[in-house]
Amino acid sequence: MKNICHICCIGAGYVGGPTMSVIADKCPDIQIKVVDINPERISAWNSSDLSKLPIYEPGLDQIVSRTRGRNLFFSTDIENSISEADMVFISVNTPTKTSGLGAGQASDLRWVEASARQVAQCAKGHTIVVEKSTLPVRTAQTIKEILDTTKQNNLVQGKNPTFSVLSNPEFLAEGTAVNDLERPDRVLVGGEDTDAIESLVNIYLKWVPLERIIKTNLWSSELSKLTANAFLAQRISSINSISALCEVTGADVAEVSNAIGADKRIGREFLAPGPGFGGSCFKKDILNLVYLCGYFGIPEVGNYWQQVVELNNWQQKRICKIVLQKLFGTVNGKHIAILGFSFKANTNDTRESPAIQISLDLLEEGAKLSIYDPKVKPQRIQEDIDEYSKNSPGQWTVANDISEALKGADALLILTDWDEFKNLDWNYLSTLMRTPTWVFDTRSVVNSIDIKNAGINLWRLGEGV
Ligand code: NAD
Ligand code: UDX
């Protein structure tokens, strides 16, 4: 078994950054370089002001502060970092293809391919290549072929590199990444080369109990990652479908969720209804699964999973319709405050956030929006809205705090479950708003009695009348 002294991680994003920070923290004897083609991202990781790290993740700043410069380094020097490494993690983005064959479903693997080519060009000796990105099943085969056929330059220079490829998908969730990495439910390692598997397992054993490390073949590991995300997303679409049924029947989705979650076979996790799942993973990974099913000639299975995404789109779209209905059929010219723009609490990530679609729908109806989020930067909100909408200038603004967002508002929508939205002073806030005043709570975070006592109308997702 090869003892790993130098790691290189290609991709300093939401996965590469936190994952390598935790490995560096747990394994002080391993030197780790996290590299990226994006110099701004690397310089943000190197920022002396820890509040300027590119990713907001509770607890991450402390880990970076004790490891950075000791055995954790962020760099744009990709070539040297690869050639020094015994093990290279590929942790680059794998978004859904937007054009060409498989557009709208298949993963775009161009960044994975570029990384594999770079490893083949720069590696020295035996290098273990670890797939950390979420990849379609059988991608390891492609990586192996690229590594074996692209290493010509290296051969000419007499370096004679050899490679083992492992799959080690990441299961962290944003907002809880540090805890997920320090106390994972399981670590999955797929591969054929038992020596390489043991080298990787040996790293995790520094803090993960052996019984939580699962070894599989390469293809099971790749497919397990897509399947885990599909199952989690499916639960959310299931409870969201029932939330709509609750609203028209007088049932309360919180009570239904509690009642079914008490069954050990169902369990309580991932049964919170909401405005639809967001984030960079669920939709992309299910669409990829659907594409794979088509590719392998089983469209019936693909259609089954496609429905999870359809229901999610529908859930997002129905929120604007409800607001319209409650505000006398029109929101044109009305002021609406949006509280929460990230796709979930405790992250500044807005990728696939339901807040984007819901804001766009309201802008389309002529509403004036004031958007507040505790961690998302105004520029991010600007880019997200401008990407899809040609709304009139001045139709929306970013507020610095909740009071500013609510000034003169006819309604407010809570779209993210940030803690700071849970205990608001509704008596005071109601004085800032125009009557009749509405609160639309899609995350069940507000206290309904306080709201009603303040004379505000409340619509809560999944609550029947
Ligand atoms: P990200 O977009 O935040 O980061 C990817 C980084 O890779 C970017 O900074 C990009 O500049 C860099 N990159 C791309 N090509 C490169 C190259 N050739 N050389 C060097 N750097 C390069 O993405 P992410 O959220 O960290 O996700 C990475 C992978 O992990 C994806 O496959 C994703 O599906 C998977 N994943 C993500 C999460 C999550 O919560 N975000 C969780 C589990 C798995
Ligand atoms: C997910 C997976 O949980 C993680 O294992 C994988 O590695 C990456 O994808 P992430 O997208 O970061 O993680 O967050 P997650 O907590 O799963 O939430 C995804 C979306 O579902 C969010 O928009 C969240 O608000 C929503 N959600 C989650 C619900 O609406 N209800 C729930 O009960 C749980």
XYZ file of C-alpha atoms and ligand atoms in Angstrom:
543
model
C 0.000 0.000 0.000
C 1.312 3.430 -1.001
C 1.687 5.894 1.857
C 0.198 9.208 0.733
C 2.316 12.283 1.514
C 1.136 14.766 -1.137
C -2.405 15.334 -2.345
C -3.535 17.636 -5.136
C -7.226 18.512 -5.460
C -8.330 19.944 -8.809
C -11.284 22.272 -8.178
C -11.518 24.702 -5.235
C -15.306 24.847 -5.087
C -18.022 23.940 -2.583
C -16.695 20.374 -2.439
C -12.941 20.685 -3.056
C -12.393 23.533 -0.560
C -14.196 22.137 2.508
C -13.231 18.492 1.837
C -9.526 19.237 1.569
C -9.667 21.563 4.587
C -11.027 18.734 6.726
C -8.521 16.176 5.365
C -5.699 18.666 6.088
C -7.026 19.173 9.608
C -7.260 15.448 10.336
C -4.006 14.457 8.600
C -1.307 17.037 9.463
C 1.351 14.773 7.915
C -0.161 15.096 4.419
C 0.640 18.175 2.303
C -2.416 19.256 0.336
C -2.640 21.657 -2.589
C -6.060 22.742 -3.816
C -5.794 24.156 -7.325
C -8.197 25.955 -9.628
C -8.238 27.674 -13.013
C -10.141 30.561 -11.431
C -7.534 32.945 -9.915
C -10.174 35.053 -8.090
C -11.446 31.981 -6.285
C -7.932 31.003 -5.245
C -7.139 34.483 -4.016
C -10.391 34.507 -2.012
C -9.335 31.198 -0.394
C -6.009 32.869 0.446
C -7.649 35.981 1.863
C -6.304 37.004 5.290
C -9.823 38.149 6.173
C -11.561 34.808 6.801
C -14.989 36.351 6.224
C -13.913 36.707 2.577
C -13.482 32.981 1.884
C -15.389 32.202 -1.340
C -17.749 29.831 0.435
C -19.786 30.458 3.551
C -19.966 27.260 5.596
C -20.350 27.280 9.404
C -17.065 26.268 11.107
C -14.997 26.299 7.911
C -13.137 29.526 8.704
C -11.657 28.062 11.911
C -10.423 24.951 10.081
C -8.889 27.030 7.288
C -7.218 29.296 9.805
C -5.426 26.410 11.541
C -4.444 24.456 8.406
C -3.762 27.048 5.703
C -0.027 27.618 5.273
C 0.701 24.550 7.459
C -0.305 21.646 5.238
C -3.111 23.216 3.180
C -2.351 25.490 0.241
C -4.560 27.107 -2.392
C -2.839 27.721 -5.702
C -3.226 28.259 -9.444
C -0.038 26.278 -10.122
C -1.869 23.206 -11.364
C 1.028 21.509 -13.179
C 3.519 21.447 -10.304
C 0.857 20.535 -7.781
C -0.090 17.489 -9.871
C 3.487 16.371 -10.419
C 4.269 16.467 -6.694
C 1.136 14.495 -5.784
C 0.779 10.782 -4.957
C -2.986 11.189 -5.086
C -5.068 13.594 -7.198
C -8.719 14.310 -6.435
C -10.852 15.549 -9.327
C -13.461 17.835 -7.780
C -14.504 20.004 -10.698
C -17.993 21.060 -11.739
C -20.174 18.656 -13.757
C -23.229 20.757 -14.710
C -26.023 19.706 -17.022
C -25.148 20.115 -20.718
C -26.827 23.127 -22.258
C -26.318 22.256 -25.928
C -25.572 19.326 -28.200
C -26.368 15.665 -27.649
C -28.061 15.104 -24.280
C -28.613 18.863 -23.739
C -30.778 19.520 -20.677
C -30.062 16.076 -19.196
C -26.552 14.665 -19.576
C -23.646 15.930 -17.466
C -21.154 18.178 -19.192
C -17.885 16.363 -18.592
C -15.545 18.798 -20.321
C -13.940 19.942 -17.054
C -13.429 16.347 -15.917
C -11.824 15.468 -19.221
C -9.556 18.547 -19.085
C -8.496 17.570 -15.562
C -7.731 13.985 -16.584
C -5.634 15.211 -19.521
C -3.721 17.553 -17.240
C -3.025 14.733 -14.782
C -1.780 12.526 -17.625
C 0.573 15.295 -18.799
C 2.017 16.255 -15.425
C 1.969 13.192 -13.146
C 5.181 11.466 -12.089
C 5.479 7.826 -11.046
C 2.370 6.057 -9.770
C -0.572 8.391 -9.159
C -3.923 7.496 -7.651
C -6.676 9.493 -9.349
C -9.815 9.870 -7.259
C -13.163 10.908 -8.742
C -14.698 13.268 -6.177
C -17.059 14.977 -8.615
C -20.461 13.357 -9.131
C -20.183 11.476 -12.410
C -22.326 9.340 -14.694
C -21.833 5.635 -14.139
C -18.859 4.305 -16.162
C -16.995 7.661 -16.307
C -14.025 6.016 -14.583
C -13.545 4.030 -17.793
C -13.266 7.275 -19.774
C -10.813 8.721 -17.262
C -8.666 5.584 -17.452
C -8.596 5.765 -21.245
C -7.648 9.449 -21.197
C -4.900 8.834 -18.665
C -3.441 5.927 -20.609
C -3.584 7.549 -24.026
C -2.557 11.120 -23.110
C 0.599 10.454 -21.125
C 2.833 10.662 -24.236
C 4.685 13.864 -23.188
C 5.458 12.328 -19.879
C 6.816 9.186 -21.503
C 9.082 11.251 -23.758
C 10.500 12.939 -20.648
C 11.128 9.481 -19.131
C 8.671 9.975 -16.268
C 6.712 6.837 -17.132
C 3.601 7.548 -15.047
C 1.097 4.856 -14.092
C -2.389 5.359 -12.717
C -5.095 3.805 -10.574
C -8.588 5.292 -10.728
C -10.939 5.273 -7.734
C -14.447 6.603 -7.212
C -15.012 8.390 -3.892
C -18.197 10.439 -4.242
C -18.911 13.207 -1.765
C -22.153 13.194 0.249
C -21.752 16.508 2.092
C -24.694 18.892 2.103
C -24.076 22.614 1.979
C -24.615 24.459 5.245
C -23.608 21.356 7.219
C -20.507 20.477 5.194
C -18.023 20.573 8.076
C -20.116 18.296 10.267
C -20.870 15.971 7.312
C -17.162 15.687 6.528
C -16.049 15.225 10.137
C -18.799 12.742 10.995
C -19.918 11.143 7.724
C -22.705 8.526 7.730
C -20.486 6.614 5.357
C -17.497 7.004 3.082
C -17.768 5.200 -0.229
C -14.700 3.976 -2.078
C -15.083 2.186 -5.396
C -12.262 0.647 -7.349
C -10.434 -2.387 -8.652
C -6.896 -1.804 -7.411
C -6.937 -3.011 -3.802
C -3.648 -1.267 -2.977
C -4.997 2.089 -4.138
C -8.248 1.490 -2.240
C -6.300 0.813 0.960
C -4.232 4.002 0.482
C -7.406 6.091 0.342
C -9.146 4.168 3.128
C -6.073 4.713 5.298
C -6.523 8.492 5.005
C -10.171 8.333 6.107
C -9.340 5.963 8.953
C -7.607 8.890 10.704
C -11.100 10.016 11.793
C -13.795 7.763 10.289
C -14.570 4.389 11.960
C -13.812 1.408 9.717
C -17.411 0.185 9.794
C -18.503 3.431 8.101
C -16.235 2.889 5.119
C -17.963 1.017 2.308
C -15.937 -0.552 -0.497
C -17.608 -1.376 -3.807
C -16.731 -1.802 -7.437
C -16.264 1.382 -9.477
C -19.669 1.340 -11.143
C -21.637 0.732 -7.934
C -19.860 3.665 -6.321
C -20.595 6.029 -9.215
C -24.224 4.924 -9.402
C -24.775 5.044 -5.626
C -24.098 8.764 -5.604
C -26.718 9.515 -8.276
C -29.155 7.153 -6.583
C -28.720 8.705 -3.119
C -29.523 12.157 -4.485
C -32.469 10.828 -6.494
C -33.958 9.139 -3.400
C -33.535 12.264 -1.241
C -35.091 14.519 -3.891
C -37.905 12.029 -4.392
C -38.889 12.341 -0.728
C -39.084 16.127 -1.048
C -41.233 15.938 -4.181
C -43.444 13.370 -2.439
C -44.118 15.569 0.593
C -44.509 18.656 -1.614
C -47.150 16.857 -3.671
C -49.004 16.101 -0.440
C -48.641 19.748 0.706
C -50.829 20.811 -2.221
C -53.390 18.169 -1.342
C -53.404 19.350 2.294
C -54.182 22.916 1.233
C -57.383 21.877 -0.559
C -58.589 19.267 1.912
C -58.050 20.916 5.286
C -55.241 18.599 6.321
C -51.997 20.098 7.643
C -48.796 18.897 5.998
C -46.773 19.426 9.206
C -49.069 16.963 10.968
C -49.008 14.515 8.055
C -45.225 14.703 7.865
C -44.944 14.108 11.611
C -47.380 11.195 11.484
C -45.723 9.359 8.615
C -42.194 10.141 9.825
C -42.946 8.374 13.122
C -42.919 5.110 11.171
C -39.326 3.879 11.502
C -39.506 2.438 8.000
C -40.203 5.898 6.580
C -38.144 8.007 9.001
C -38.293 11.771 9.660
C -35.524 13.147 7.470
C -36.237 15.006 4.247
C -39.955 15.319 4.855
C -40.045 19.102 5.289
C -42.280 20.659 2.618
C -41.023 23.802 0.930
C -40.944 25.846 -2.262
C -39.137 23.012 -4.055
C -35.623 21.663 -3.765
C -32.767 23.780 -5.071
C -29.012 23.431 -5.003
C -26.510 22.394 -7.597
C -26.992 18.658 -7.195
C -30.511 17.219 -7.027
C -31.910 18.384 -10.348
C -28.650 17.884 -12.225
C -28.100 14.387 -10.862
C -31.663 13.188 -11.496
C -31.575 14.547 -15.046
C -28.343 12.698 -15.519
C -29.945 9.504 -14.242
C -32.818 10.022 -16.695
C -30.336 10.490 -19.522
C -28.439 7.345 -18.573
C -31.674 5.332 -18.534
C -32.434 6.519 -22.068
C -28.886 5.800 -23.178
C -29.027 2.259 -21.797
C -32.454 1.612 -23.381
C -34.711 1.746 -20.296
C -36.751 4.959 -20.803
C -39.500 3.639 -18.467
C -37.091 3.983 -15.543
C -36.041 7.419 -16.760
C -39.675 8.581 -16.962
C -40.210 7.504 -13.362
C -37.373 9.729 -12.090
C -38.189 12.596 -14.458
C -41.453 13.018 -12.572
C -39.539 14.006 -9.399
C -38.132 17.010 -11.280
C -41.488 17.863 -12.924
C -43.223 17.974 -9.539
C -40.439 20.205 -8.223
C -40.849 22.662 -11.113
C -44.597 22.719 -10.516
C -44.157 23.391 -6.799
C -41.988 26.435 -7.546
C -44.410 27.772 -10.168
C -47.500 27.473 -7.983
C -46.180 29.877 -5.320
C -46.593 32.965 -7.547
C -50.138 31.881 -8.470
C -51.087 31.686 -4.790
C -49.678 35.160 -4.104
C -51.675 36.554 -7.027
C -54.840 34.892 -5.826
C -54.512 36.294 -2.299
C -53.588 39.817 -3.460
C -56.871 40.332 -5.348
C -55.648 38.762 -8.600
C -52.816 41.179 -9.348
C -49.414 42.127 -7.998
C -48.743 44.754 -10.654
C -47.043 47.725 -8.984
C -47.320 46.112 -5.549
C -44.311 45.900 -3.248
C -43.312 42.398 -2.237
C -40.443 41.561 0.107
C -38.515 38.357 -0.514
C -36.817 36.982 2.585
C -34.123 34.464 1.701
C -32.478 33.978 -1.679
C -30.051 31.083 -1.069
C -31.385 27.592 -1.850
C -31.307 26.666 1.859
C -30.143 28.184 5.135
C -26.465 28.493 6.149
C -25.067 28.798 2.648
C -24.458 31.678 0.240
C -25.100 29.356 -2.721
C -28.020 30.288 -4.971
C -27.635 27.613 -7.634
C -31.132 26.373 -8.653
C -32.586 28.269 -5.692
C -36.416 28.270 -5.850
C -36.171 31.984 -4.943
C -34.876 32.692 -8.456
C -37.868 31.204 -10.283
C -40.389 32.637 -7.812
C -38.846 36.132 -8.048
C -38.870 35.945 -11.848
C -42.530 34.903 -11.884
C -43.472 37.836 -9.640
C -41.431 40.295 -11.723
C -43.187 38.991 -14.822
C -46.485 39.877 -13.142
C -45.235 43.443 -12.570
C -44.465 43.211 -8.825
C -41.762 45.401 -7.276
C -39.404 43.254 -5.232
C -37.160 44.031 -2.319
C -34.888 41.061 -1.688
C -33.035 40.320 1.529
C -30.676 37.433 2.309
C -28.228 37.325 5.230
C -25.348 35.836 3.214
C -25.948 36.126 -0.527
C -24.069 39.056 -2.077
C -26.142 41.638 -4.021
C -24.045 40.983 -7.130
C -24.997 37.286 -7.038
C -28.709 38.179 -6.855
C -28.246 40.632 -9.714
C -26.582 38.001 -11.884
C -29.199 35.352 -11.078
C -32.097 37.612 -11.974
C -30.459 39.226 -14.993
C -29.552 35.850 -16.453
C -33.173 35.018 -17.129
C -35.138 38.247 -17.088
C -35.311 41.508 -18.932
C -37.264 43.213 -16.144
C -37.550 46.958 -16.142
C -34.748 48.780 -14.323
C -35.663 49.627 -10.772
C -38.261 46.842 -10.532
C -36.287 45.153 -7.782
C -33.709 46.081 -5.159
C -31.552 44.322 -2.600
C -32.293 45.336 1.000
C -29.643 45.534 3.741
C -31.947 44.222 6.433
C -35.441 42.900 7.041
C -36.953 46.276 8.036
C -35.664 47.887 4.870
C -37.108 45.026 2.769
C -40.525 45.396 4.405
C -40.883 49.162 4.121
C -44.197 49.820 2.326
C -44.595 46.157 1.334
C -48.007 44.611 0.680
C -46.668 41.135 1.261
C -43.593 39.213 2.230
C -42.515 35.785 1.100
C -40.211 33.622 3.178
C -38.303 31.383 0.780
C -35.282 30.227 2.807
C -35.277 28.726 6.301
C -32.693 31.097 7.854
C -32.830 31.115 11.668
C -33.134 34.891 11.761
C -36.593 34.675 10.149
C -37.930 32.557 13.000
C -38.460 35.057 15.819
C -39.328 38.367 14.233
C -41.120 41.207 16.021
C -44.281 41.152 13.949
C -45.983 43.927 15.920
C -43.200 46.277 14.874
C -42.775 44.927 11.337
C -46.499 45.205 10.606
C -46.247 48.980 11.152
C -43.795 49.200 8.230
C -46.100 47.428 5.773
C -49.175 48.471 3.820
C -52.554 46.972 4.731
C -54.027 44.494 4.082
C -50.739 42.802 4.881
C -49.810 39.273 3.877
C -47.079 36.858 4.939
C -46.483 33.845 2.693
C -44.420 31.315 4.608
C -43.157 28.532 2.329
C -40.800 27.102 4.979
C -43.027 27.012 8.070
C -40.637 29.158 10.066
C -42.860 31.910 11.498
C -44.993 31.748 14.622
C -48.550 31.845 13.282
C -50.052 33.185 16.519
C -47.672 36.193 16.595
C -48.488 36.951 12.967
C -52.219 36.810 13.472
C -51.993 38.874 16.692
C -50.191 41.568 14.711
C -53.165 41.744 12.329
C -51.301 40.161 9.409
C -52.850 37.597 7.052
C -50.865 34.378 6.895
C -50.623 31.757 4.163
C -48.524 28.768 5.129
C -47.502 26.151 2.589
C -49.359 22.890 3.138
C -51.826 24.259 5.670
C -55.409 23.544 4.810
C -58.157 26.064 5.449
P -17.963 24.331 -7.996
O -18.437 24.887 -9.289
O -18.226 25.088 -6.733
O -16.382 24.101 -8.061
C -15.723 23.502 -9.123
C -14.399 24.232 -9.350
O -13.622 23.510 -10.306
C -14.556 25.654 -9.890
O -13.953 26.592 -9.003
C -13.834 25.608 -11.254
O -13.156 26.818 -11.589
C -12.864 24.466 -11.052
N -12.373 23.855 -12.297
C -13.085 23.467 -13.378
N -12.284 22.915 -14.296
C -11.025 22.953 -13.797
C -9.759 22.512 -14.281
N -9.627 21.912 -15.466
N -8.675 22.729 -13.508
C -8.786 23.340 -12.299
N -9.963 23.759 -11.786
C -11.072 23.565 -12.519
O -18.562 22.873 -7.903
P -18.880 22.026 -6.566
O -20.194 22.432 -6.001
O -17.672 22.024 -5.700
O -19.098 20.580 -7.186
C -17.999 19.827 -7.686
C -18.478 18.416 -7.961
O -18.903 17.809 -6.721
C -19.673 18.313 -8.897
O -19.554 17.140 -9.668
C -20.858 18.182 -7.948
O -21.938 17.505 -8.534
C -20.267 17.357 -6.819
N -20.899 17.561 -5.509
C -21.286 18.795 -5.105
C -21.846 18.952 -3.830
C -22.293 20.301 -3.340
O -22.952 20.346 -2.295
N -21.991 21.394 -4.005
C -21.977 17.847 -2.979
C -21.541 16.602 -3.427
C -21.001 16.466 -4.691
C -27.616 17.450 -1.381
C -27.496 16.126 -0.615
O -28.222 16.229 0.614
C -26.039 15.804 -0.351
O -25.925 14.525 0.274
C -25.284 15.788 -1.672
O -23.909 15.530 -1.457
C -25.447 17.108 -2.398
O -26.863 17.384 -2.577
P -27.509 20.011 -0.718
O -28.099 20.233 -2.063
O -26.329 20.782 -0.311
O -27.126 18.474 -0.531
O -28.629 20.314 0.401
P -29.891 19.497 0.977
O -29.887 19.654 2.429
O -29.983 18.135 0.463
O -31.113 20.356 0.414
C -31.422 20.388 -0.967
C -32.699 21.163 -1.174
O -33.815 20.442 -0.657
C -32.732 22.534 -0.486
O -33.343 23.472 -1.336
C -33.562 22.285 0.754
O -34.203 23.440 1.240
C -34.564 21.266 0.222
N -35.152 20.423 1.268
C -34.358 19.595 2.004
C -36.531 20.461 1.472
O -37.253 21.210 0.801
N -37.056 19.636 2.428
C -36.302 18.792 3.180
O -36.877 18.077 4.016
C -34.914 18.761 2.964
